[in-house]
Every structure is written in C-alpha cells, then in structure tokens.
Short mmCIF file of N, CA, C and O in Angstrom, two decimals:
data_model
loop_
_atom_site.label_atom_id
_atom_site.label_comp_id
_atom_site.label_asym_id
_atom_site.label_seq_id
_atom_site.Cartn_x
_atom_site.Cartn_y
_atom_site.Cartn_z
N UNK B 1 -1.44 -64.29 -21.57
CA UNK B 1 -1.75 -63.15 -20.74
C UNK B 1 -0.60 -62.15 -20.84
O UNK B 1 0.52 -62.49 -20.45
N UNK B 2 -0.82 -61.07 -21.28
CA UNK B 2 0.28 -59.69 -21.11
C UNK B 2 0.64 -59.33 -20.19
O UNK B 2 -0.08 -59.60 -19.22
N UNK B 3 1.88 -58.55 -19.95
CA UNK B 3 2.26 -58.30 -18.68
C UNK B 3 1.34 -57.30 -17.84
O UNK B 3 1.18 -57.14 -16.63
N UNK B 4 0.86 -56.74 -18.85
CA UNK B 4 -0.32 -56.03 -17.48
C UNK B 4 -1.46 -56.55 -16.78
O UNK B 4 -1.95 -56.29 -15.67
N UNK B 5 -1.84 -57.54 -17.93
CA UNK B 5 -2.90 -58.41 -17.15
C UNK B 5 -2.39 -59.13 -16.04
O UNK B 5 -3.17 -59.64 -15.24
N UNK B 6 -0.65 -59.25 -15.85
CA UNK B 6 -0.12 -60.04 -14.79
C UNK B 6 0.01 -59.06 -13.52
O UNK B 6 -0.02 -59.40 -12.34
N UNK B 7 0.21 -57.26 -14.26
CA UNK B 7 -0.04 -56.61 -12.74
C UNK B 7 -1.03 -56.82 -12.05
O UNK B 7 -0.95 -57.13 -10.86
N UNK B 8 -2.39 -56.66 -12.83
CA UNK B 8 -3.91 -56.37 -12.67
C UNK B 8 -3.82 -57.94 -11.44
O UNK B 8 -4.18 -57.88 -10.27
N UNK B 9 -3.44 -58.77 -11.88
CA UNK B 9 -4.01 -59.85 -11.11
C UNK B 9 -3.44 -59.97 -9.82
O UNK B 9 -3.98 -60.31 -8.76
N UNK B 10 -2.02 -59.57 -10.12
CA UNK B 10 -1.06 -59.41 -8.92
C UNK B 10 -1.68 -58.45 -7.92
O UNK B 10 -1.86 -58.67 -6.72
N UNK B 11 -1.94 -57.45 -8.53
CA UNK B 11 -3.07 -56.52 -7.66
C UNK B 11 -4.07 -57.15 -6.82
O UNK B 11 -4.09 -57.08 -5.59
N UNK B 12 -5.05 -57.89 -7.71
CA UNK B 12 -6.15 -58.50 -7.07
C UNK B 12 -5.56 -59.48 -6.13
O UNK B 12 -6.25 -59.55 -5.11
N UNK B 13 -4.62 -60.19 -6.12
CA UNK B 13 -4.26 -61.23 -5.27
C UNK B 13 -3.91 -60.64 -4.14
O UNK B 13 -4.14 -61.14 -3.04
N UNK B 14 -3.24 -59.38 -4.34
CA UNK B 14 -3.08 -58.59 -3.19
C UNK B 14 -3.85 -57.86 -2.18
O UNK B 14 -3.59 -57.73 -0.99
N UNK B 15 -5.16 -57.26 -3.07
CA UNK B 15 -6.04 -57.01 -2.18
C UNK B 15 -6.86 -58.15 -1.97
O UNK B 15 -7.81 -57.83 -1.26
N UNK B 16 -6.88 -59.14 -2.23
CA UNK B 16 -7.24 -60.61 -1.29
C UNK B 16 -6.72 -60.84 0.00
O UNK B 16 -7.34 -60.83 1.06
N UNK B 17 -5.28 -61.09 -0.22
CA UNK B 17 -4.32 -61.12 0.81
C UNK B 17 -4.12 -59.82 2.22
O UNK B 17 -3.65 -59.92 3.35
N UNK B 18 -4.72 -58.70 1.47
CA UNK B 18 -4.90 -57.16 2.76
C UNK B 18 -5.91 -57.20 3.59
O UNK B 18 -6.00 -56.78 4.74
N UNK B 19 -7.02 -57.96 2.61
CA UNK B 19 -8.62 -58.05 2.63
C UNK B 19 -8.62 -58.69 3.77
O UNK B 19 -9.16 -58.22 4.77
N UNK B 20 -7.80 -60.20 3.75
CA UNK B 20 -7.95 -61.16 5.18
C UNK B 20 -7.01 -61.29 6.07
O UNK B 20 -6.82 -62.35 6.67
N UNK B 21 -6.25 -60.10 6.29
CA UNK B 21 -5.01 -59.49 7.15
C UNK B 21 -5.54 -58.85 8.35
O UNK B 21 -5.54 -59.16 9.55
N UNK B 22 -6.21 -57.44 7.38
CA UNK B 22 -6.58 -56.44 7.59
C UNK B 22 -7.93 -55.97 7.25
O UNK B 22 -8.24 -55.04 6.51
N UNK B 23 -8.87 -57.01 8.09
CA UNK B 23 -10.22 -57.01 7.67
C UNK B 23 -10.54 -55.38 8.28
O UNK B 23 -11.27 -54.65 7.61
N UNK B 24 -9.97 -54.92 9.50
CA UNK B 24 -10.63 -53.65 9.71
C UNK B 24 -9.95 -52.56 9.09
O UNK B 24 -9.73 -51.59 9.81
N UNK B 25 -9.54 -52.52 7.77
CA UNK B 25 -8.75 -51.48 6.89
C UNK B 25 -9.95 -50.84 6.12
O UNK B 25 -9.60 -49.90 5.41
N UNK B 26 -11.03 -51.08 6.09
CA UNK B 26 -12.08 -50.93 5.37
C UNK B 26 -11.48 -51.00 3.90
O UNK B 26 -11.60 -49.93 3.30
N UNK B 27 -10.84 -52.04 3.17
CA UNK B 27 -10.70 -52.65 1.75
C UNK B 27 -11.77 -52.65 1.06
O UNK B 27 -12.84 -52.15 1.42
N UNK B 28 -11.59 -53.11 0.20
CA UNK B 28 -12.62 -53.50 -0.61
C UNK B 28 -12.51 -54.65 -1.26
O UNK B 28 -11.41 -55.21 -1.16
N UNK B 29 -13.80 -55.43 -2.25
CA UNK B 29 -12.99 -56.71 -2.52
C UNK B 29 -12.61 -56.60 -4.33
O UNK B 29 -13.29 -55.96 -5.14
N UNK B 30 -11.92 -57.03 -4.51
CA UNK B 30 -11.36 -56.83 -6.29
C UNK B 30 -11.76 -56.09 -7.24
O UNK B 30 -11.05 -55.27 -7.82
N UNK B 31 -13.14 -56.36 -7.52
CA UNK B 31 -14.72 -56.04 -7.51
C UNK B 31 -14.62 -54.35 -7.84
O UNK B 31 -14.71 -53.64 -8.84
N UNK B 32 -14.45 -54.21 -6.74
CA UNK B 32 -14.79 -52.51 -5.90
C UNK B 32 -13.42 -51.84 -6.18
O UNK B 32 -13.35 -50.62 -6.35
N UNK B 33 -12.24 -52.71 -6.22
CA UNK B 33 -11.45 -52.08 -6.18
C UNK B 33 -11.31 -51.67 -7.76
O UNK B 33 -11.48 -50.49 -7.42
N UNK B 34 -11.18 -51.59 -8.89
CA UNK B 34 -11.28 -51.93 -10.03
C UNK B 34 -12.61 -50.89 -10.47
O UNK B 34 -12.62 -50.32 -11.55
N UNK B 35 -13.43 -50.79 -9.73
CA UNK B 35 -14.50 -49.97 -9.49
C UNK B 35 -14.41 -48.66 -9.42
O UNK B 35 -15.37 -47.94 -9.66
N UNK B 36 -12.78 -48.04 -8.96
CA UNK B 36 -12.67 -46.83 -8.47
C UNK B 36 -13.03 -46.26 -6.82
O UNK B 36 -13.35 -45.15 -6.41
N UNK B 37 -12.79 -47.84 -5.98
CA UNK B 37 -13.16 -47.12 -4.93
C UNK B 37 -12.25 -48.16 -3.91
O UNK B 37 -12.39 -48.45 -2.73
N UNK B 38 -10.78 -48.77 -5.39
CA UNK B 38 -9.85 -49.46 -4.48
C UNK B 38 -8.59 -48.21 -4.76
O UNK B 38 -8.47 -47.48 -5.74
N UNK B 39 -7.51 -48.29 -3.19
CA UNK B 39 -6.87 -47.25 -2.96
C UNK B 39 -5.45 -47.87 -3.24
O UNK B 39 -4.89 -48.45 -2.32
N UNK B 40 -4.84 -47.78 -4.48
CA UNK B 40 -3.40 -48.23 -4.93
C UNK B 40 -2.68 -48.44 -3.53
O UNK B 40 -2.50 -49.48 -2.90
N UNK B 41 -2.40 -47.34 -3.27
CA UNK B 41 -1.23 -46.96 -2.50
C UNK B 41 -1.57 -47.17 -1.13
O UNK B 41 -0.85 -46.66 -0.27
N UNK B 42 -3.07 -48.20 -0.65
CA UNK B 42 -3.13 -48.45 0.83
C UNK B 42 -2.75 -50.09 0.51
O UNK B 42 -2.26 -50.81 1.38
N UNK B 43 -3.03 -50.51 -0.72
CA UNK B 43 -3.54 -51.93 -0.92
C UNK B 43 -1.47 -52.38 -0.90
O UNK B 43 -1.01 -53.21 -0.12
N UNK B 44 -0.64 -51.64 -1.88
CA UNK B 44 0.67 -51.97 -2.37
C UNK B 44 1.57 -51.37 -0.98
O UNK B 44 2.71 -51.80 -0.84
N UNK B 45 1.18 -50.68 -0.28
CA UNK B 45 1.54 -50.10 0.80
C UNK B 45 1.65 -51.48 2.17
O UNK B 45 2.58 -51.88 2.88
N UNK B 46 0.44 -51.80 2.05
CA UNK B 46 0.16 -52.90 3.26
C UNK B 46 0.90 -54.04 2.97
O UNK B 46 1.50 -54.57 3.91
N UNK B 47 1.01 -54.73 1.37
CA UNK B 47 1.48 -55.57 1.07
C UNK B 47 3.08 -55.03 0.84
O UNK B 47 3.81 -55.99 0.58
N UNK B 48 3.58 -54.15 0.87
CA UNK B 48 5.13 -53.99 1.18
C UNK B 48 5.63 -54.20 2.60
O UNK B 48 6.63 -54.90 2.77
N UNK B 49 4.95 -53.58 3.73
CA UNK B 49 5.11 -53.34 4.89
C UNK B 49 4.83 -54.92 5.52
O UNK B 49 4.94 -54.99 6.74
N UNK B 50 4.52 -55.99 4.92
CA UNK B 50 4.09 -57.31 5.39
C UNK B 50 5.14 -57.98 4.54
O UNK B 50 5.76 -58.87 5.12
N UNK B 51 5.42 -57.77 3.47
CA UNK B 51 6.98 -58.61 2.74
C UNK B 51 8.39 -58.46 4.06
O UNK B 51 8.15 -58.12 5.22
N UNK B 52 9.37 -58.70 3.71
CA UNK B 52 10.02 -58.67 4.07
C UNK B 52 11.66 -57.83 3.20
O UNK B 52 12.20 -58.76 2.60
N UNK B 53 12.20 -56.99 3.07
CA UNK B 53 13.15 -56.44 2.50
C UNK B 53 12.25 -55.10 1.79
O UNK B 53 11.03 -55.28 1.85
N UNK B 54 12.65 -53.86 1.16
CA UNK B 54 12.29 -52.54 0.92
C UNK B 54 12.21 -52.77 -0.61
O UNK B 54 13.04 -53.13 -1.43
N UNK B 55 10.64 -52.36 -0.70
CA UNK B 55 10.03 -52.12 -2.16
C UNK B 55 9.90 -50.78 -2.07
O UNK B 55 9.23 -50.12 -1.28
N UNK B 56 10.75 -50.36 -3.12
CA UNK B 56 10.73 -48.52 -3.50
C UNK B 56 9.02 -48.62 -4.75
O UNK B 56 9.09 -47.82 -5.68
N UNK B 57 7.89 -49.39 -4.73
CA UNK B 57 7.10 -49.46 -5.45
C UNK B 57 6.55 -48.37 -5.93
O UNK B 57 5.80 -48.72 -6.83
N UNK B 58 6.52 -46.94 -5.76
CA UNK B 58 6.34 -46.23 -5.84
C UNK B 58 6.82 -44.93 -7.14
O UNK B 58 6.36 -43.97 -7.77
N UNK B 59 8.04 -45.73 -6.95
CA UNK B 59 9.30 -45.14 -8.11
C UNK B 59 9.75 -46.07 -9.25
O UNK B 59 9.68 -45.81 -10.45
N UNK B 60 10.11 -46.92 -8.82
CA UNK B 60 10.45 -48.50 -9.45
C UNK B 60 9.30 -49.02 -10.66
O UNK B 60 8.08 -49.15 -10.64
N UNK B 61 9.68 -49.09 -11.03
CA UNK B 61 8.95 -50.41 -12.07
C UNK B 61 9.62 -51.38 -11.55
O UNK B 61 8.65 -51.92 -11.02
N UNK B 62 10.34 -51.95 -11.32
CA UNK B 62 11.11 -53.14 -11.48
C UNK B 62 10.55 -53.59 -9.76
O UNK B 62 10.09 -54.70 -9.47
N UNK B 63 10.75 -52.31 -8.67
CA UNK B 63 10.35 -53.00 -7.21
C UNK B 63 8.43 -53.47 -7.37
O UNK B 63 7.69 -54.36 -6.93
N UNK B 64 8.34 -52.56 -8.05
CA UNK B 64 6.67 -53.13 -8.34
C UNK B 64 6.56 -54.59 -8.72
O UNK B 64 5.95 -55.57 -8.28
N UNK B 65 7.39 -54.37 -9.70
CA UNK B 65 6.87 -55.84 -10.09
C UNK B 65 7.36 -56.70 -9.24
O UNK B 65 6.61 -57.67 -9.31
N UNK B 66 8.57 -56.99 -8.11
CA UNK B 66 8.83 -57.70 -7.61
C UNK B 66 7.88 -57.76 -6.48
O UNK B 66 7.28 -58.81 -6.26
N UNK B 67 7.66 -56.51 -5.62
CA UNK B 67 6.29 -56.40 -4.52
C UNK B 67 5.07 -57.69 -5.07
O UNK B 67 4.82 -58.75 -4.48
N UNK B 68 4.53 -57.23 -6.23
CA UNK B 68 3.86 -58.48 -6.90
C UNK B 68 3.94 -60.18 -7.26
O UNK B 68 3.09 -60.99 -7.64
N UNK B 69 5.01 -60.25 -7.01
CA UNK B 69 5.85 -61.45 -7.22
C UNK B 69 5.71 -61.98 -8.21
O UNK B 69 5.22 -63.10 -8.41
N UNK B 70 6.45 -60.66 -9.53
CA UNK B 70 6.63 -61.02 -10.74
C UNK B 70 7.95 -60.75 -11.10
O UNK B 70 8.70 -59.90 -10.61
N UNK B 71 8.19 -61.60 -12.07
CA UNK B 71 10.23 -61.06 -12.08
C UNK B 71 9.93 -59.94 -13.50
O UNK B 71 9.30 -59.82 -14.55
N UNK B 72 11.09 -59.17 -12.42
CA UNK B 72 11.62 -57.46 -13.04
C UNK B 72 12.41 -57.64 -14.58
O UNK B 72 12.76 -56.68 -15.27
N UNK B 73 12.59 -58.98 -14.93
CA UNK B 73 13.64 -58.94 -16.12
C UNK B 73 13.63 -57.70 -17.28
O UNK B 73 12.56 -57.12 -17.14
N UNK B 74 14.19 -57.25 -18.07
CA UNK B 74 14.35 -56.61 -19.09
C UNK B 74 13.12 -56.85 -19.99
O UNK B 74 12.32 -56.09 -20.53
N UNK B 75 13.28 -58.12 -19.94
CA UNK B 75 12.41 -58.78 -21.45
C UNK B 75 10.93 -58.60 -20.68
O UNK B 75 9.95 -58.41 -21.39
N UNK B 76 10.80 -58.64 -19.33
CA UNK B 76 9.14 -58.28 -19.15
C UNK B 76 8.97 -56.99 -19.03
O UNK B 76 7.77 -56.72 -19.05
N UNK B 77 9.66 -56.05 -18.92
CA UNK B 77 9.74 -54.79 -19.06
C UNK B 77 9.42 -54.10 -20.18
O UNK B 77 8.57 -53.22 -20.32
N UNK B 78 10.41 -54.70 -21.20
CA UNK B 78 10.09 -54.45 -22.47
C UNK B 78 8.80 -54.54 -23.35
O UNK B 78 8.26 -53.80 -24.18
N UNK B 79 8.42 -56.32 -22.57
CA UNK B 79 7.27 -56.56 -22.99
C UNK B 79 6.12 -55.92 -22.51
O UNK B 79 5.16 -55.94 -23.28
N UNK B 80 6.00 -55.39 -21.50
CA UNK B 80 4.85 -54.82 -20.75
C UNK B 80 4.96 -53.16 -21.68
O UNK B 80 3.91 -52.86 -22.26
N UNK B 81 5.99 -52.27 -21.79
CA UNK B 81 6.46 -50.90 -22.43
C UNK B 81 5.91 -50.94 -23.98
O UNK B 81 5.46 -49.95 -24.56
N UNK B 82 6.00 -52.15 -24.51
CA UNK B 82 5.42 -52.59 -25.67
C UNK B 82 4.04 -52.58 -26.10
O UNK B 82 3.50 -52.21 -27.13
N UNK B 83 3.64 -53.08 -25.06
CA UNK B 83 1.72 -53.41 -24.65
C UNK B 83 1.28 -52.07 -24.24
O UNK B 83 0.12 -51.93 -24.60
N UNK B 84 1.79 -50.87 -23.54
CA UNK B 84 1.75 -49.98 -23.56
C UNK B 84 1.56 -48.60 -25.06
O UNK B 84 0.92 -47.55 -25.09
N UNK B 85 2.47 -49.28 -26.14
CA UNK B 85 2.62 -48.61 -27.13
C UNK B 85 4.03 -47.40 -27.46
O UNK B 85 4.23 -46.38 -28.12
N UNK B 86 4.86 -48.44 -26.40
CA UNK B 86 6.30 -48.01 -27.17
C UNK B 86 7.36 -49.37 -27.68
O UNK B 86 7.79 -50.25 -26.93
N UNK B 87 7.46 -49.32 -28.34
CA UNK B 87 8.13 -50.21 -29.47
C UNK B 87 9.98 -50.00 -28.87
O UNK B 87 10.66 -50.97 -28.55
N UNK B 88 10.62 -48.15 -28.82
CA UNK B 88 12.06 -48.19 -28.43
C UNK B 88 12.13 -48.29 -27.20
O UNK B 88 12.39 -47.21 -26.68
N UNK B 89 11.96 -49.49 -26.17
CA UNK B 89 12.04 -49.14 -24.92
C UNK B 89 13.54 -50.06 -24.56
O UNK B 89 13.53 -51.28 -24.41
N UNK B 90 14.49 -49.42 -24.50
CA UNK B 90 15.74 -50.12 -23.75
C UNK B 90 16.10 -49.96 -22.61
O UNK B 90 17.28 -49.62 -22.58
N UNK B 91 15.52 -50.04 -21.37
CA UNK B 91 15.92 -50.26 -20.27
C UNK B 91 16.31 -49.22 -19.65
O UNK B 91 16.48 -49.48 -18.46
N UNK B 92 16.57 -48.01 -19.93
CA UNK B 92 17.44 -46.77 -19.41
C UNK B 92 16.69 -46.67 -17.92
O UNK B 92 15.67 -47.25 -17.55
N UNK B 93 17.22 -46.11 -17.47
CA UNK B 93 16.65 -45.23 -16.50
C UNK B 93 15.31 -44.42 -16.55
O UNK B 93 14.24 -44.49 -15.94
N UNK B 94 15.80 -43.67 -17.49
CA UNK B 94 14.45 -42.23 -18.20
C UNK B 94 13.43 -43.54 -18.56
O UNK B 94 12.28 -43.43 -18.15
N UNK B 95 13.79 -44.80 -19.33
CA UNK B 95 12.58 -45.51 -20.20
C UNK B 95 12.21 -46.44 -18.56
O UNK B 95 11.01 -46.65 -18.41
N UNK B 96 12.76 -46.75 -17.87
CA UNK B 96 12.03 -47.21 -16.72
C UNK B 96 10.95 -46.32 -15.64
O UNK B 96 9.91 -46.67 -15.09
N UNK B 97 11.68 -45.07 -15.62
CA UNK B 97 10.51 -43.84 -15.11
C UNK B 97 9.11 -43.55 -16.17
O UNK B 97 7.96 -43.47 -15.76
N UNK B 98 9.46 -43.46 -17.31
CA UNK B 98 8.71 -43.53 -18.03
C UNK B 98 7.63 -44.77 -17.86
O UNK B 98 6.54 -44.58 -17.31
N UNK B 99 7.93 -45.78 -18.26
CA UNK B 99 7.53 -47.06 -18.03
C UNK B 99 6.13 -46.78 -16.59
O UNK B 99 4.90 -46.65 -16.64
N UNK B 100 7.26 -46.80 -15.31
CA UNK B 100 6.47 -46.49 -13.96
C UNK B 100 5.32 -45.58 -14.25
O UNK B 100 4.22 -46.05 -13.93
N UNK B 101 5.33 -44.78 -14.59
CA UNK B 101 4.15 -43.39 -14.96
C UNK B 101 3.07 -44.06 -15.92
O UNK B 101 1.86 -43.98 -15.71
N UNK B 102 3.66 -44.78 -17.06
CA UNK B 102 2.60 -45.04 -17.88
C UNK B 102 2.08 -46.00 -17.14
O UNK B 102 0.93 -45.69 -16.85
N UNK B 103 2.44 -47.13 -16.64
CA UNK B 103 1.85 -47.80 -15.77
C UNK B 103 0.53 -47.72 -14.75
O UNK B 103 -0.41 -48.50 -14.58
N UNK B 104 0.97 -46.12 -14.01
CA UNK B 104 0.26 -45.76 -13.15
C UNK B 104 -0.79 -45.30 -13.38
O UNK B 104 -1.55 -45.23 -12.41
N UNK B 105 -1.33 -44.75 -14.80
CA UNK B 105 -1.56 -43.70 -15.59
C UNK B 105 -2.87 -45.11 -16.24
O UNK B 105 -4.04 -44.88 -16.55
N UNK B 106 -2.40 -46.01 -16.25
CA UNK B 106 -2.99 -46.95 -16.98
C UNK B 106 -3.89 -48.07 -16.06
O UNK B 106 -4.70 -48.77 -16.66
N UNK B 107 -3.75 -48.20 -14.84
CA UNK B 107 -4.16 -48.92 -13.78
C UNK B 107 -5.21 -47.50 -13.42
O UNK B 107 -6.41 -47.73 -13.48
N UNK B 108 -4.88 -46.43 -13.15
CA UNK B 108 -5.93 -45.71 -12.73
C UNK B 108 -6.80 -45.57 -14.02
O UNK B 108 -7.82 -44.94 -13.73
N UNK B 109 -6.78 -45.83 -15.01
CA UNK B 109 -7.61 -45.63 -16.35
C UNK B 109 -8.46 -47.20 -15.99
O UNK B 109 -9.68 -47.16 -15.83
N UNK B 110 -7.98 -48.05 -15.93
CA UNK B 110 -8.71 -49.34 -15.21
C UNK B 110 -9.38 -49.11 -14.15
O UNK B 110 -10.00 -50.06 -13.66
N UNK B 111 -9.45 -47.63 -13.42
CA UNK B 111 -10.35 -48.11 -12.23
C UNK B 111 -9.86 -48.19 -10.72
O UNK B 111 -10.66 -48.17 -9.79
N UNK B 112 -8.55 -48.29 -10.56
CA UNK B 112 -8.07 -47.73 -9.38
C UNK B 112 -7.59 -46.70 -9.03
O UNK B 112 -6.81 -45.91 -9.57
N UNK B 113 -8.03 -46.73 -8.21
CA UNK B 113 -7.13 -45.15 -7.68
C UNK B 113 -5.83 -45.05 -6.93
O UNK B 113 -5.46 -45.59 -5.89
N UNK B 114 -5.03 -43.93 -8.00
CA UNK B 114 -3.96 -43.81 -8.09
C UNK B 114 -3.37 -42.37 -7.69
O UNK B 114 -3.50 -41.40 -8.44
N UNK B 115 -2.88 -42.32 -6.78
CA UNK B 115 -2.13 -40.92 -6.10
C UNK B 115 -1.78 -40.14 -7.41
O UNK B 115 -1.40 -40.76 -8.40
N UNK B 116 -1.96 -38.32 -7.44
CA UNK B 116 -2.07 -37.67 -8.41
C UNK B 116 -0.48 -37.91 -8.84
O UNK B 116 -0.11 -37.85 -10.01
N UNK B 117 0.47 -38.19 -7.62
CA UNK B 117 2.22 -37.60 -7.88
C UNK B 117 2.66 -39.07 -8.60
O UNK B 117 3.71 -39.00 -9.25
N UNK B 118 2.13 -40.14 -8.58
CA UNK B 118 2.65 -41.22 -9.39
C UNK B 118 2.30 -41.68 -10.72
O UNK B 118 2.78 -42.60 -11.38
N UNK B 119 1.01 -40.59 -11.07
CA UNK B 119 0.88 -40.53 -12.52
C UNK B 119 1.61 -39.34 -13.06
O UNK B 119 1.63 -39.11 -14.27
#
C-alpha cells in the first residue's frame, strides 16, 4: 500500500471515529465522504481538537501525517512526493509546502472536499 493509500485510510478511520463521537455533526459515512460530500477540514478538524497536543494539519505535511497516526519520517515523505510524481524531493521546507498542496490537490481530486486556500 502507498503512502497515500495510507492517508486515504487514515482519513476513513477518522471519519469513523467523528461519525461515533459526533453523531449530531451531520458526517457522513466513508462512502459519502469520498463522494464529494465529505468536509476535509470538519472531519481533520474534529479529530485534532479530540487528540491531545497541536496539529498545525493544515500547513504541515508532517503534522498531517502524525494527526493520522502515521510517522512523518523523511523516507515516507519522500515516498509519498514520489507517488505523487516528483522524483527530487529532499525534505526542504519549499519541498514540504509543496508536498502539503499536492496532497490537498490530490485528496480533493479523490472526492473530498478540500478548502480552496489549502490547495
């Protein structure tokens, strides 16, 4: 499984986990969300505000992936920037913003919806 298929699921586990929190959030179930009529930023929002310590998920690649409870290493970074269709990705700063955007850019191409300012 690629590292995006590990967001995608991390996602779904998450709106599982909002789904039976926050049954009156009007969620949706995986399904729906994936559908275009699940809301990124209520689903990663709820599940930050219920962790414990500050996910900048929004900006971060690296807090994303940890919000998800996937490790941020280099090498999954790389590997995920790769699966994406960049080959020079070293870690910078610029290649981690980068990274975050294509990300966002690529989950809403899957079907969720994704705030216009994080693609």
């Amino acid at each position: 499984m690629g590292m995006f298929d590990m967001i995608k699921d991390g996602i779904d586990k998450t709106v599982q986990e909002v789904n039976e929190t926050a049954s009156d959030a009007g969620l949706v179930d995986t399904g729906g969300f994936w559908g275009g009529n699940g809301d990124l930023d209520a689903v990663l929002s709820a599940r930050a505000a219920s962790k414990p310590g500050d996910y900048n998920w929004k900006t971060s690649v690296a807090d994303l992936f940890r919000l998800l409870d996937l490790d941020p290493s280099y090498g999954n970074r790389k590997e995920l920037a790769q699966e994406i269709g960049r080959e020079d990705y070293s870690g910078t700063a610029e290649d981690n913003i980068w990274l975050h955007k294509e990300v966002m850019k690529k989950l809403a191409a899957n079907g969720a919806r994704v705030p216009d300012e994080l693609k």
